[in-house]
Amino acid sequence: MADILLNVEGMKVYYPVKGDFGKGREFVKAVDGVSFRIARGKTLGIVGESGSGKSTVGNCVMRNLNITSGKIIFNGQDISRAGKGELRHLHKQLQMITQDPFSALDPRMSVRSIILEGHHIQRMDKGMSRTELDELAERMLMLVGLNPKFADRFPHEFSGGQRQRINIARALALSPSFLVCDEIVSALDVSIQAQIVGLMMRLQEELGLTYIFIGHDLSVVRHISDQVAVMYLGKIMELTSSDELYAHPLHPYTQALISAAPIPDPEADLARERILLEGEVPSPINPPLGCNFCTRCRYADERCRTEEPPFLDVGGGHFVACHRVNEEA
Ligand code: SF4
């Protein structure tokens, strides 16, 4: 039995908004009944277009956002409705790294202060001497592949990739066991992306970390993830191991995403079929009645427009939400 570190069950996040044309209160269904588990030391990748709810899932796990219903169990403890004091304690274990390394770092703070900021907030610096704190900051810099002599420099003196390494060092300084990595390479050049992904994989190996890795680039997410969840309009459409998802995508939305992702071999890239997704993602205030994907799916039939497909294991832990999955297979 796998050692499950994070268990999310039926999580919903609905925001009330004022309805159009005098309609009463309506709800934005940002996340609509999402469930998944992550074993200790493993990575769950979450992919999907913008507006799919993937970053909201990450922020809910961090408890930066409240959930409307469902459960978040971390390390055996229900943290769904944890109060302020519990959250402060929790954030020693759970840390988040965000997309933009430029805005995430306070330009007025030295790298040393940035890395030690969490220790001050958590009051973990009590009882630590100045020398011990300095050594900690320098050790964190070395851990992420930066020169410890950089500790007294300021963020503007670094490149984008180096700033993201500082961001990672700041998250690691509290010795967390779990990191939510929200589009952490999206703002970086392709060559730097590979270096940061390689760094995250090395850190996972060395420190036994568990990740949620959120991204829209399927090849990057594939590389680092053990399992991948594909989200669309607040729901998980497909969830399975990374290898299985890319070898045998079963949901029409996953098939379209994979068909549009660039592949390195130009001949194979030209030869393969591209599935074009027509139309826009529907509003999360008024999602379609049946399957969320029915307005853009080339296989949609009457049942798809009226009945929501269950999220079922079609074999070997490969979960799909599609009425016609067996026909497609
Ligand atoms: Fe397409 Fe129907 Fe499957 Fe939804 S349930 S993905 S609309 S075939």
Short mmCIF file of C-alpha atoms and ligand atoms in Angstrom, two decimals:
data_model
loop_
_atom_site.label_atom_id
_atom_site.label_comp_id
_atom_site.label_asym_id
_atom_site.label_seq_id
_atom_site.Cartn_x
_atom_site.Cartn_y
_atom_site.Cartn_z
CA MET A 1 0.00 0.00 0.00
CA ALA A 2 1.49 3.36 -1.05
CA ASP A 3 2.24 5.88 1.69
CA ILE A 4 -0.27 8.61 0.77
CA LEU A 5 0.88 12.08 1.84
CA LEU A 6 -1.95 14.10 0.27
CA ASN A 7 -5.52 12.94 -0.25
CA VAL A 8 -8.01 15.34 -1.84
CA GLU A 9 -11.63 14.18 -1.87
CA GLY A 10 -14.48 15.79 -3.82
CA MET A 11 -13.04 19.29 -3.50
CA LYS A 12 -15.28 22.14 -4.73
CA VAL A 13 -14.52 25.85 -4.88
CA TYR A 14 -17.51 28.02 -5.81
CA TYR A 15 -17.38 31.83 -5.77
CA PRO A 16 -20.63 33.79 -5.51
CA VAL A 17 -21.07 36.48 -8.19
CA LYS A 18 -23.93 38.81 -9.03
CA GLY A 19 -26.00 37.41 -11.92
CA ASP A 20 -26.47 39.30 -15.23
CA PHE A 21 -29.72 41.09 -16.11
CA GLY A 22 -31.09 41.19 -12.59
CA LYS A 23 -30.60 37.46 -12.00
CA GLY A 24 -29.91 36.62 -8.35
CA ARG A 25 -26.64 35.30 -7.04
CA GLU A 26 -24.77 32.85 -9.30
CA PHE A 27 -21.65 30.80 -8.68
CA VAL A 28 -18.34 30.53 -10.51
CA LYS A 29 -17.47 26.85 -10.29
CA ALA A 30 -13.69 27.25 -10.24
CA VAL A 31 -13.12 23.69 -9.00
CA ASP A 32 -15.99 21.26 -9.19
CA GLY A 33 -15.53 17.98 -7.37
CA VAL A 34 -11.84 17.11 -7.74
CA SER A 35 -10.29 14.01 -6.11
CA PHE A 36 -6.72 12.68 -6.21
CA ARG A 37 -4.02 11.16 -4.01
CA ILE A 38 -0.27 11.66 -4.02
CA ALA A 39 2.14 9.16 -2.48
CA ARG A 40 5.10 10.44 -0.46
CA GLY A 41 8.10 11.26 -2.66
CA LYS A 42 6.03 11.33 -5.89
CA THR A 43 4.84 14.04 -8.28
CA LEU A 44 1.35 14.70 -9.55
CA GLY A 45 1.38 16.87 -12.66
CA ILE A 46 -1.72 18.95 -13.38
CA VAL A 47 -2.25 20.22 -16.94
CA GLY A 48 -5.01 22.13 -18.68
CA GLU A 49 -5.75 25.40 -20.45
CA SER A 50 -5.88 28.63 -18.47
CA GLY A 51 -9.12 28.81 -16.53
CA SER A 52 -9.21 25.03 -16.03
CA GLY A 53 -8.83 25.43 -12.25
CA LYS A 54 -5.36 23.94 -11.92
CA SER A 55 -3.82 26.87 -10.01
CA THR A 56 -6.92 27.09 -7.80
CA VAL A 57 -6.34 23.44 -6.83
CA GLY A 58 -2.74 24.30 -5.86
CA ASN A 59 -3.83 27.30 -3.82
CA CYS A 60 -6.51 25.27 -2.04
CA VAL A 61 -4.02 22.56 -1.08
CA MET A 62 -1.83 25.35 0.35
CA ARG A 63 -4.99 26.63 2.06
CA ASN A 64 -4.43 30.07 0.54
CA LEU A 65 -8.05 29.68 -0.58
CA ASN A 66 -11.01 28.27 1.28
CA ILE A 67 -12.86 25.35 -0.22
CA THR A 68 -16.64 25.18 -0.51
CA SER A 69 -16.87 21.45 0.19
CA GLY A 70 -14.79 18.29 0.14
CA LYS A 71 -11.72 17.31 2.11
CA ILE A 72 -7.97 17.88 2.02
CA ILE A 73 -6.09 15.33 4.11
CA PHE A 74 -2.38 16.03 4.52
CA ASN A 75 -0.19 13.50 6.31
CA GLY A 76 -3.28 11.92 7.88
CA GLN A 77 -4.65 15.25 9.14
CA ASP A 78 -7.79 16.93 7.77
CA ILE A 79 -6.60 20.44 6.91
CA SER A 80 -9.72 21.46 4.94
CA ARG A 81 -10.79 23.97 7.54
CA ALA A 82 -7.56 24.57 9.45
CA GLY A 83 -7.48 27.83 11.43
CA LYS A 84 -4.78 30.52 11.35
CA GLY A 85 -2.53 28.93 13.98
CA GLU A 86 -2.73 25.49 12.33
CA LEU A 87 -2.02 27.04 8.93
CA ARG A 88 1.11 28.76 10.18
CA HIS A 89 2.35 25.44 11.48
CA LEU A 90 1.26 23.70 8.26
CA HIS A 91 3.25 26.09 6.10
CA LYS A 92 6.47 24.67 7.51
CA GLN A 93 5.48 21.44 5.75
CA LEU A 94 3.73 22.83 2.67
CA GLN A 95 5.37 25.45 0.50
CA MET A 96 4.44 26.98 -2.85
CA ILE A 97 6.68 28.21 -5.66
CA THR A 98 4.98 30.46 -8.17
CA GLN A 99 5.41 31.29 -11.83
CA ASP A 100 6.99 34.71 -11.86
CA PRO A 101 10.47 34.84 -10.33
CA PHE A 102 10.58 38.61 -11.01
CA SER A 103 7.64 39.70 -8.91
CA ALA A 104 7.99 36.97 -6.25
CA LEU A 105 11.16 38.49 -4.76
CA ASP A 106 11.12 41.78 -2.86
CA PRO A 107 13.67 43.99 -4.68
CA ARG A 108 14.59 45.78 -1.42
CA MET A 109 15.62 42.58 0.39
CA SER A 110 18.98 40.84 0.11
CA VAL A 111 18.97 37.21 -1.00
CA ARG A 112 19.94 36.21 2.56
CA SER A 113 16.90 38.03 4.03
CA ILE A 114 14.61 36.54 1.38
CA ILE A 115 15.75 33.00 2.15
CA LEU A 116 15.44 33.51 5.92
CA GLU A 117 12.10 35.35 5.76
CA GLY A 118 10.08 32.18 6.41
CA HIS A 119 12.18 31.41 9.48
CA HIS A 120 11.35 34.82 10.94
CA ILE A 121 7.63 34.44 10.15
CA GLN A 122 7.56 30.95 11.67
CA ARG A 123 9.71 32.14 14.60
CA MET A 124 12.08 29.30 13.83
CA ASP A 125 15.04 31.67 14.11
CA LYS A 126 14.57 31.81 17.90
CA GLY A 127 17.56 30.18 19.53
CA MET A 128 19.58 30.28 16.29
CA SER A 129 22.74 32.40 16.29
CA ARG A 130 23.48 34.88 13.48
CA THR A 131 26.21 32.53 12.24
CA GLU A 132 23.79 29.57 12.12
CA LEU A 133 21.24 31.62 10.15
CA ASP A 134 23.94 32.80 7.74
CA GLU A 135 25.11 29.23 7.26
CA LEU A 136 21.54 28.10 6.59
CA ALA A 137 21.04 30.74 3.87
CA GLU A 138 24.36 29.83 2.25
CA ARG A 139 23.59 26.10 2.43
CA MET A 140 20.25 26.72 0.69
CA LEU A 141 21.99 28.66 -2.08
CA MET A 142 24.42 25.79 -2.64
CA LEU A 143 21.54 23.30 -2.63
CA VAL A 144 19.92 25.09 -5.58
CA GLY A 145 23.21 25.45 -7.46
CA LEU A 146 24.05 29.08 -6.63
CA ASN A 147 27.26 30.49 -5.19
CA PRO A 148 26.85 31.13 -1.41
CA LYS A 149 28.72 34.41 -1.91
CA PHE A 150 25.55 35.70 -3.63
CA ALA A 151 23.77 35.91 -0.26
CA ASP A 152 24.31 39.67 0.13
CA ARG A 153 23.23 40.57 -3.38
CA PHE A 154 19.78 41.82 -4.42
CA PRO A 155 17.23 40.23 -6.81
CA HIS A 156 17.86 42.66 -9.70
CA GLU A 157 21.44 41.33 -9.96
CA PHE A 158 20.21 37.89 -11.11
CA SER A 159 18.82 36.35 -14.29
CA GLY A 160 15.32 34.84 -14.44
CA GLY A 161 16.60 31.31 -13.91
CA GLN A 162 18.76 32.38 -10.95
CA ARG A 163 15.81 34.21 -9.39
CA GLN A 164 13.69 31.09 -9.66
CA ARG A 165 16.51 29.19 -7.89
CA ILE A 166 16.39 31.80 -5.09
CA ASN A 167 12.62 31.29 -4.90
CA ILE A 168 13.17 27.56 -4.56
CA ALA A 169 15.87 28.11 -1.90
CA ARG A 170 13.43 30.27 0.06
CA ALA A 171 10.79 27.50 -0.04
CA LEU A 172 13.31 24.83 0.98
CA ALA A 173 14.73 26.80 3.92
CA LEU A 174 11.82 25.63 6.10
CA SER A 175 12.53 21.94 5.27
CA PRO A 176 9.05 21.29 3.82
CA SER A 177 7.97 17.82 2.75
CA PHE A 178 5.54 19.04 0.06
CA LEU A 179 5.85 21.68 -2.67
CA VAL A 180 3.18 23.10 -4.94
CA CYS A 181 5.05 24.22 -8.06
CA ASP A 182 2.68 26.51 -9.96
CA GLU A 183 3.89 27.08 -13.55
CA ILE A 184 7.41 27.57 -12.18
CA VAL A 185 9.14 27.36 -15.56
CA SER A 186 6.53 29.07 -17.77
CA ALA A 187 8.21 32.50 -17.65
CA LEU A 188 11.70 31.12 -18.43
CA ASP A 189 13.59 30.41 -21.68
CA VAL A 190 13.36 26.81 -22.88
CA SER A 191 17.00 25.99 -22.06
CA ILE A 192 16.59 27.38 -18.53
CA GLN A 193 13.31 25.47 -18.11
CA ALA A 194 15.17 22.17 -18.52
CA GLN A 195 17.73 23.21 -15.89
CA ILE A 196 15.04 24.13 -13.33
CA VAL A 197 13.10 20.91 -13.98
CA GLY A 198 16.37 18.96 -13.58
CA LEU A 199 17.02 20.80 -10.31
CA MET A 200 13.53 19.98 -8.98
CA MET A 201 14.04 16.30 -9.84
CA ARG A 202 17.42 16.23 -8.07
CA LEU A 203 15.98 17.94 -4.99
CA GLN A 204 13.10 15.48 -4.90
CA GLU A 205 15.54 12.59 -4.99
CA GLU A 206 17.88 14.05 -2.35
CA LEU A 207 15.26 15.41 0.05
CA GLY A 208 12.38 12.95 -0.51
CA LEU A 209 10.02 15.78 -1.51
CA THR A 210 6.48 15.36 -2.83
CA TYR A 211 5.23 17.71 -5.55
CA ILE A 212 2.17 19.01 -7.29
CA PHE A 213 3.63 20.31 -10.56
CA ILE A 214 1.21 22.57 -12.41
CA GLY A 215 1.93 23.48 -16.02
CA HIS A 216 0.52 23.93 -19.49
CA ASP A 217 3.53 22.53 -21.37
CA LEU A 218 2.78 18.82 -21.61
CA SER A 219 6.35 17.75 -22.37
CA VAL A 220 7.69 19.52 -19.25
CA VAL A 221 4.97 18.05 -17.01
CA ARG A 222 5.48 14.59 -18.50
CA HIS A 223 9.18 14.68 -17.71
CA ILE A 224 8.84 15.31 -13.99
CA SER A 225 5.50 13.65 -13.10
CA ASP A 226 4.69 10.14 -11.90
CA GLN A 227 0.98 10.74 -12.42
CA VAL A 228 -0.78 13.41 -14.48
CA ALA A 229 -4.28 14.89 -14.05
CA VAL A 230 -5.84 16.69 -17.02
CA MET A 231 -8.24 19.43 -15.94
CA TYR A 232 -10.95 21.16 -17.94
CA LEU A 233 -13.45 23.69 -16.62
CA GLY A 234 -12.89 22.84 -12.96
CA LYS A 235 -12.95 19.06 -13.29
CA ILE A 236 -10.39 16.31 -13.79
CA MET A 237 -11.09 14.67 -17.14
CA GLU A 238 -8.36 12.03 -17.00
CA LEU A 239 -5.85 10.84 -14.40
CA THR A 240 -3.25 8.12 -14.76
CA SER A 241 0.48 7.47 -14.76
CA SER A 242 2.51 9.84 -16.88
CA ASP A 243 3.69 7.09 -19.28
CA GLU A 244 0.18 5.70 -19.73
CA LEU A 245 -1.35 9.13 -20.34
CA TYR A 246 1.04 10.01 -23.13
CA ALA A 247 1.03 6.51 -24.69
CA HIS A 248 -2.75 5.90 -24.45
CA PRO A 249 -4.70 9.12 -23.89
CA LEU A 250 -8.35 8.09 -23.65
CA HIS A 251 -10.25 11.33 -23.09
CA PRO A 252 -10.94 13.36 -26.26
CA TYR A 253 -9.67 16.52 -24.51
CA THR A 254 -6.36 14.86 -23.55
CA GLN A 255 -6.04 13.52 -27.10
CA ALA A 256 -6.46 17.06 -28.47
CA LEU A 257 -3.92 18.53 -26.03
CA ILE A 258 -1.32 15.87 -26.81
CA SER A 259 -1.88 16.17 -30.56
CA ALA A 260 -1.16 19.90 -30.36
CA ALA A 261 1.99 19.62 -28.22
CA PRO A 262 5.24 19.97 -30.21
CA ILE A 263 7.47 16.89 -30.50
CA PRO A 264 11.22 16.96 -31.25
CA ASP A 265 11.17 14.74 -34.39
CA PRO A 266 10.08 17.07 -37.27
CA GLU A 267 9.03 14.16 -39.57
CA ALA A 268 6.86 12.51 -36.93
CA ASP A 269 5.52 15.94 -36.02
CA LEU A 270 4.38 16.53 -39.63
CA ALA A 271 2.93 13.03 -40.05
CA ARG A 272 0.68 12.92 -37.01
CA GLU A 273 -2.96 13.97 -36.87
CA ARG A 274 -3.71 17.26 -35.14
CA ILE A 275 -7.03 17.53 -33.36
CA LEU A 276 -8.16 21.13 -33.48
CA LEU A 277 -10.26 22.28 -30.57
CA GLU A 278 -12.95 24.59 -31.84
CA GLY A 279 -14.83 27.17 -29.82
CA GLU A 280 -14.09 28.69 -26.46
CA VAL A 281 -14.01 27.18 -22.99
CA PRO A 282 -17.57 27.73 -21.65
CA SER A 283 -18.13 30.04 -18.68
CA PRO A 284 -17.54 28.39 -15.30
CA ILE A 285 -20.74 30.17 -14.16
CA ASN A 286 -22.78 28.22 -16.68
CA PRO A 287 -20.95 25.00 -17.50
CA PRO A 288 -22.71 22.64 -19.92
CA LEU A 289 -25.41 20.41 -18.47
CA GLY A 290 -23.87 17.01 -19.17
CA CYS A 291 -20.17 16.56 -19.90
CA ASN A 292 -18.18 19.78 -19.38
CA PHE A 293 -16.35 19.15 -22.65
CA CYS A 294 -19.44 18.46 -24.82
CA THR A 295 -19.47 21.88 -26.55
CA ARG A 296 -16.01 21.21 -28.05
CA CYS A 297 -15.91 17.43 -28.35
CA ARG A 298 -16.03 15.84 -31.80
CA TYR A 299 -17.61 12.67 -30.34
CA ALA A 300 -20.38 14.38 -28.35
CA ASP A 301 -23.85 12.81 -28.65
CA GLU A 302 -27.19 13.44 -26.97
CA ARG A 303 -26.25 11.62 -23.77
CA CYS A 304 -23.10 13.76 -23.43
CA ARG A 305 -25.25 16.91 -23.51
CA THR A 306 -27.61 15.79 -20.77
CA GLU A 307 -25.79 13.40 -18.45
CA GLU A 308 -22.53 14.03 -16.61
CA PRO A 309 -20.03 11.20 -17.22
CA PRO A 310 -18.75 9.43 -14.08
CA PHE A 311 -15.01 9.51 -13.33
CA LEU A 312 -14.20 5.81 -13.56
CA ASP A 313 -11.14 3.57 -13.41
CA VAL A 314 -11.04 1.88 -16.82
CA GLY A 315 -8.22 -0.41 -15.67
CA GLY A 316 -4.92 -0.23 -13.83
CA GLY A 317 -5.66 3.09 -12.12
CA HIS A 318 -6.43 4.90 -15.39
CA PHE A 319 -9.37 7.22 -14.56
CA VAL A 320 -11.44 8.87 -17.29
CA ALA A 321 -14.65 10.93 -17.29
CA CYS A 322 -16.20 10.10 -20.66
CA HIS A 323 -19.38 8.20 -21.61
CA ARG A 324 -17.79 6.91 -24.78
CA VAL A 325 -14.41 5.88 -23.42
CA ASN A 326 -14.85 2.21 -24.23
CA GLU A 327 -15.91 2.98 -27.78
CA GLU A 328 -12.90 5.27 -28.24
CA ALA A 329 -10.53 2.66 -26.80
FE1 SF4 B 1 -16.88 13.86 -25.52
FE2 SF4 B 1 -19.13 12.79 -24.63
FE3 SF4 B 1 -16.82 11.86 -23.78
FE4 SF4 B 1 -17.65 14.26 -23.03
S1 SF4 B 1 -18.62 12.33 -22.53
S2 SF4 B 1 -15.61 13.74 -23.69
S3 SF4 B 1 -18.66 14.98 -24.85
S4 SF4 B 1 -17.61 11.77 -25.88
#
